[in-house]
Short mmCIF file of C-alpha atoms in Angstrom, two decimals:
data_model
loop_
_atom_site.label_atom_id
_atom_site.label_comp_id
_atom_site.label_asym_id
_atom_site.label_seq_id
_atom_site.Cartn_x
_atom_site.Cartn_y
_atom_site.Cartn_z
CA MET A 1 66.95 65.46 -32.77
CA THR A 2 65.09 67.08 -35.08
CA LYS A 3 61.30 67.56 -34.86
CA ASN A 4 60.39 65.29 -37.43
CA MET A 5 62.29 62.75 -35.52
CA MET A 6 60.52 63.26 -32.37
CA ASN A 7 57.43 62.96 -34.27
CA SER A 8 58.12 59.42 -35.71
CA VAL A 9 59.44 57.96 -32.24
CA ASN A 10 56.28 59.22 -30.60
CA SER A 11 53.92 57.96 -33.31
CA ARG A 12 56.01 54.58 -33.13
CA LEU A 13 55.57 54.75 -29.24
CA SER A 14 51.67 55.12 -29.51
CA ASP A 15 51.01 52.63 -32.41
CA ALA A 16 53.19 50.11 -29.91
CA CYS A 17 50.94 51.00 -26.53
CA GLY A 18 47.49 51.21 -28.41
CA GLY A 19 49.17 47.21 -29.48
CA LEU A 20 49.63 46.05 -25.90
CA ARG A 21 46.51 47.58 -24.65
CA LEU A 22 44.39 45.67 -27.41
CA ARG A 23 46.39 41.95 -26.65
CA THR A 24 45.73 43.32 -22.91
CA ALA A 25 41.89 43.58 -23.94
CA GLY A 26 42.35 40.58 -25.86
CA PHE A 27 43.28 38.66 -22.73
CA ILE A 28 40.75 40.19 -20.14
CA LEU A 29 38.31 39.20 -22.47
CA ASP A 30 39.46 35.92 -23.29
CA SER A 31 39.84 35.32 -19.34
CA SER A 32 36.34 36.40 -19.13
CA SER A 33 34.75 34.06 -21.40
CA ALA A 34 36.97 31.00 -20.47
CA GLU A 35 35.69 32.28 -16.18
CA LEU A 36 31.77 32.23 -17.68
CA GLY A 37 32.30 29.01 -19.15
CA PHE A 38 33.57 27.23 -15.92
CA LYS A 39 30.77 29.13 -14.15
CA ARG A 40 28.40 27.37 -16.47
CA LYS A 41 30.00 23.93 -16.50
CA LYS A 42 29.86 24.17 -12.79
CA ASN A 43 26.35 24.97 -12.67
CA HIS A 44 25.63 22.09 -15.13
CA HIS A 45 27.20 19.54 -12.72
CA ILE A 46 25.56 20.88 -9.53
CA TRP A 47 22.31 20.37 -11.79
CA VAL A 48 23.09 17.53 -12.79
CA SER A 49 23.82 16.19 -9.34
CA ILE A 50 20.80 17.12 -8.06
CA LEU A 51 18.78 15.76 -10.77
CA GLY A 52 20.52 12.42 -10.55
CA LEU A 53 20.01 12.18 -6.40
CA PHE A 54 16.29 13.04 -7.17
CA LEU A 55 15.85 10.23 -9.49
CA TRP A 56 17.72 7.90 -7.44
CA GLY A 57 15.09 9.29 -3.82
CA ILE A 58 12.00 8.26 -6.34
CA VAL A 59 13.59 5.25 -7.50
CA GLY A 60 14.03 3.70 -3.86
CA ILE A 61 10.52 4.71 -3.15
CA THR A 62 9.34 3.05 -6.26
CA ALA A 63 11.65 -0.07 -4.75
CA THR A 64 10.27 0.14 -1.23
CA VAL A 65 6.31 1.04 -1.95
CA GLY A 66 6.14 -0.91 -5.13
CA PHE A 67 4.08 0.19 -8.30
CA THR A 68 1.05 -2.05 -7.23
CA PRO A 69 -1.35 -0.77 -4.84
CA THR A 70 -2.32 -3.35 -2.47
CA ALA A 71 -6.09 -3.88 -0.68
CA LEU A 72 -6.46 -1.27 2.42
CA ALA A 73 -7.60 -3.23 5.15
CA LEU A 74 -11.51 -2.72 6.30
CA GLU A 75 -13.12 -2.67 9.56
CA TYR A 76 -16.96 -4.08 9.77
CA ASN A 77 -16.70 -5.06 13.23
CA LYS A 78 -20.47 -6.00 14.86
CA GLU A 79 -22.05 -4.51 11.79
CA ILE A 80 -25.21 -6.00 9.73
CA LEU A 81 -24.25 -7.26 6.92
CA VAL A 82 -26.81 -9.81 5.55
CA GLU A 83 -26.68 -10.71 2.01
CA ALA A 84 -24.02 -8.46 1.60
CA ASP A 85 -21.87 -8.82 -1.64
CA PHE A 86 -17.78 -9.01 -1.15
CA SER A 87 -17.52 -11.84 -3.96
CA GLY A 88 -14.12 -11.39 -5.66
CA ARG A 89 -12.45 -8.81 -3.56
CA ASP A 90 -9.53 -8.22 -2.20
CA LEU A 91 -9.97 -7.63 1.52
CA THR A 92 -6.47 -8.84 3.00
CA ASP A 93 -6.37 -8.54 6.71
CA SER A 94 -9.84 -6.82 7.30
CA SER A 95 -12.07 -7.60 10.27
CA PHE A 96 -15.46 -8.92 10.34
CA THR A 97 -15.53 -9.26 14.55
CA LYS A 98 -19.05 -9.82 15.36
CA ALA A 99 -20.41 -8.82 12.49
CA ASN A 100 -23.67 -10.36 11.16
CA LEU A 101 -23.04 -11.71 7.69
CA ARG A 102 -25.89 -14.33 7.28
CA GLN A 103 -26.53 -15.10 3.37
CA SER A 104 -23.50 -12.85 2.16
CA ASN A 105 -21.37 -13.70 -0.69
CA PHE A 106 -17.86 -13.60 -0.79
CA SER A 107 -17.09 -16.00 -3.24
CA ARG A 108 -13.72 -15.71 -4.93
CA ALA A 109 -12.72 -13.35 -2.50
CA ASN A 110 -8.91 -12.74 -1.17
CA LEU A 111 -9.71 -13.38 2.63
CA ASN A 112 -6.62 -13.78 3.55
CA GLY A 113 -5.81 -13.03 7.19
CA VAL A 114 -9.26 -11.73 7.53
CA SER A 115 -10.65 -11.73 11.42
CA PHE A 116 -14.49 -13.56 11.20
CA PHE A 117 -14.08 -13.90 15.22
CA ALA A 118 -17.52 -14.59 16.45
CA ALA A 119 -18.79 -13.64 13.16
CA ASN A 120 -22.39 -15.10 11.97
CA LEU A 121 -21.99 -16.71 8.66
CA GLU A 122 -24.67 -19.19 8.39
CA SER A 123 -25.24 -20.35 4.72
CA ALA A 124 -22.84 -17.69 3.52
CA ASN A 125 -21.06 -18.20 -0.25
CA LEU A 126 -17.46 -18.91 1.02
CA GLU A 127 -17.18 -20.81 -2.46
CA GLY A 128 -13.38 -20.86 -4.06
CA SER A 129 -12.39 -18.37 -1.23
CA ASP A 130 -8.55 -17.64 0.24
CA LEU A 131 -9.14 -18.28 3.78
CA ARG A 132 -5.40 -18.98 4.45
CA ASN A 133 -4.39 -17.77 8.20
CA ALA A 134 -7.65 -16.20 8.81
CA THR A 135 -9.24 -16.04 12.23
CA LEU A 136 -12.84 -18.12 12.29
CA ASP A 137 -12.60 -19.11 16.20
CA SER A 138 -16.51 -18.87 17.49
CA ALA A 139 -18.03 -18.06 14.07
CA ARG A 140 -20.79 -19.76 13.03
CA LEU A 141 -20.65 -21.38 9.61
CA VAL A 142 -23.70 -23.21 9.74
CA ARG A 143 -24.76 -24.42 6.01
CA ALA A 144 -21.98 -21.96 4.81
CA ASN A 145 -20.48 -23.23 1.27
CA LEU A 146 -16.73 -23.62 1.63
CA THR A 147 -16.64 -25.64 -1.71
CA ASN A 148 -12.57 -25.50 -2.84
CA ALA A 149 -12.15 -22.69 -0.19
CA LEU A 150 -8.73 -22.58 1.28
CA LEU A 151 -8.38 -22.65 4.85
CA GLU A 152 -4.64 -23.50 5.24
CA GLY A 153 -3.80 -22.06 8.62
CA ALA A 154 -6.55 -20.77 9.62
CA PHE A 155 -7.79 -20.46 13.12
CA ALA A 156 -11.01 -22.16 13.75
CA ALA A 157 -11.30 -23.51 17.41
CA ASN A 158 -14.84 -23.60 18.46
CA ALA A 159 -16.30 -22.69 14.72
CA ARG A 160 -19.25 -24.79 14.01
CA PHE A 161 -19.58 -25.81 10.37
CA ASP A 162 -22.93 -28.01 10.76
CA GLY A 163 -24.03 -28.80 7.45
CA ALA A 164 -21.69 -26.97 4.99
CA ILE A 165 -20.58 -27.86 1.88
CA ILE A 166 -16.80 -28.74 2.19
CA ASP A 167 -16.37 -30.37 -1.44
CA GLY A 168 -12.49 -29.75 -2.32
CA ALA A 169 -12.20 -27.65 0.56
CA ASP A 170 -8.28 -27.46 1.93
CA PHE A 171 -7.68 -27.77 5.77
CA THR A 172 -3.99 -28.05 6.18
CA ASP A 173 -2.98 -27.05 9.52
CA THR A 174 -6.32 -25.53 10.13
CA LEU A 175 -6.77 -25.73 13.73
CA LEU A 176 -10.25 -27.43 14.56
CA ARG A 177 -12.33 -28.89 17.44
CA PRO A 178 -11.63 -32.69 17.75
CA ASP A 179 -15.65 -32.79 17.80
CA GLU A 180 -15.48 -30.29 14.28
CA GLN A 181 -13.47 -31.80 12.76
CA LYS A 182 -15.42 -35.18 12.95
CA LYS A 183 -18.45 -33.99 11.87
CA LEU A 184 -16.61 -32.71 9.21
CA CYS A 185 -14.58 -35.82 8.08
CA LYS A 186 -18.16 -37.35 7.48
CA LEU A 187 -18.66 -34.42 4.82
CA ALA A 188 -15.18 -34.18 3.47
CA LYS A 189 -14.57 -35.22 -0.23
CA GLY A 190 -13.45 -33.62 -3.32
CA THR A 191 -9.92 -32.50 -4.40
CA ASN A 192 -8.64 -29.09 -3.83
CA PRO A 193 -8.30 -27.24 -7.85
CA ILE A 194 -5.22 -25.24 -6.48
CA THR A 195 -3.48 -27.31 -4.40
CA GLY A 196 -4.57 -30.71 -5.45
CA ARG A 197 -5.04 -32.33 -2.02
CA ASP A 198 -7.72 -33.92 -0.97
CA THR A 199 -10.17 -32.49 1.58
CA ARG A 200 -10.27 -35.99 3.85
CA ASP A 201 -6.27 -35.69 3.91
CA THR A 202 -6.30 -32.34 4.98
CA LEU A 203 -8.54 -33.28 7.78
CA PHE A 204 -6.33 -36.29 9.12
CA CYS A 205 -9.79 -38.04 8.20
CA PRO A 206 -9.22 -41.93 8.62
#
């Protein structure tokens, strides 16, 4: 073989090897790009899953707690609150046990489940208040204004209502002493604007 022929063969082998190296490098580059894309896609799916769980957690908490904030139950036990103004307030489940609330204003207040056990509510304004399921046991409601008040399901054993105004009040299922019930029947008149019940009917007046 001549020297020229040898050089020609070496040149072709060199070109072939160079092409192979380029193809191999291209394959490695393509593989790296594909692997990088796979990792990015995998990371994307992981973050999407984490975000999804986070959002579901927020939805669950929101559904459980709710958007509307509820009133906090307050305690005013044994406090002197003469002529205090609680009108229109939401006092659900609050406690005024043995408090002095003479001439206080609870008109149109939400007093659902409130405890007025042994409280002094003499001449208090309870007009249009919601006293459903309230505890009025041993409370003093002398000359109190209970016009259009809701007392459904209230516990009022031993409560005193001497001289109270009860026009339109609803005493459905209210626990009363028989003698107090008779006193209230002498005063009872009107119809509650919310329930549509006659005051006398809710007191089982003859």
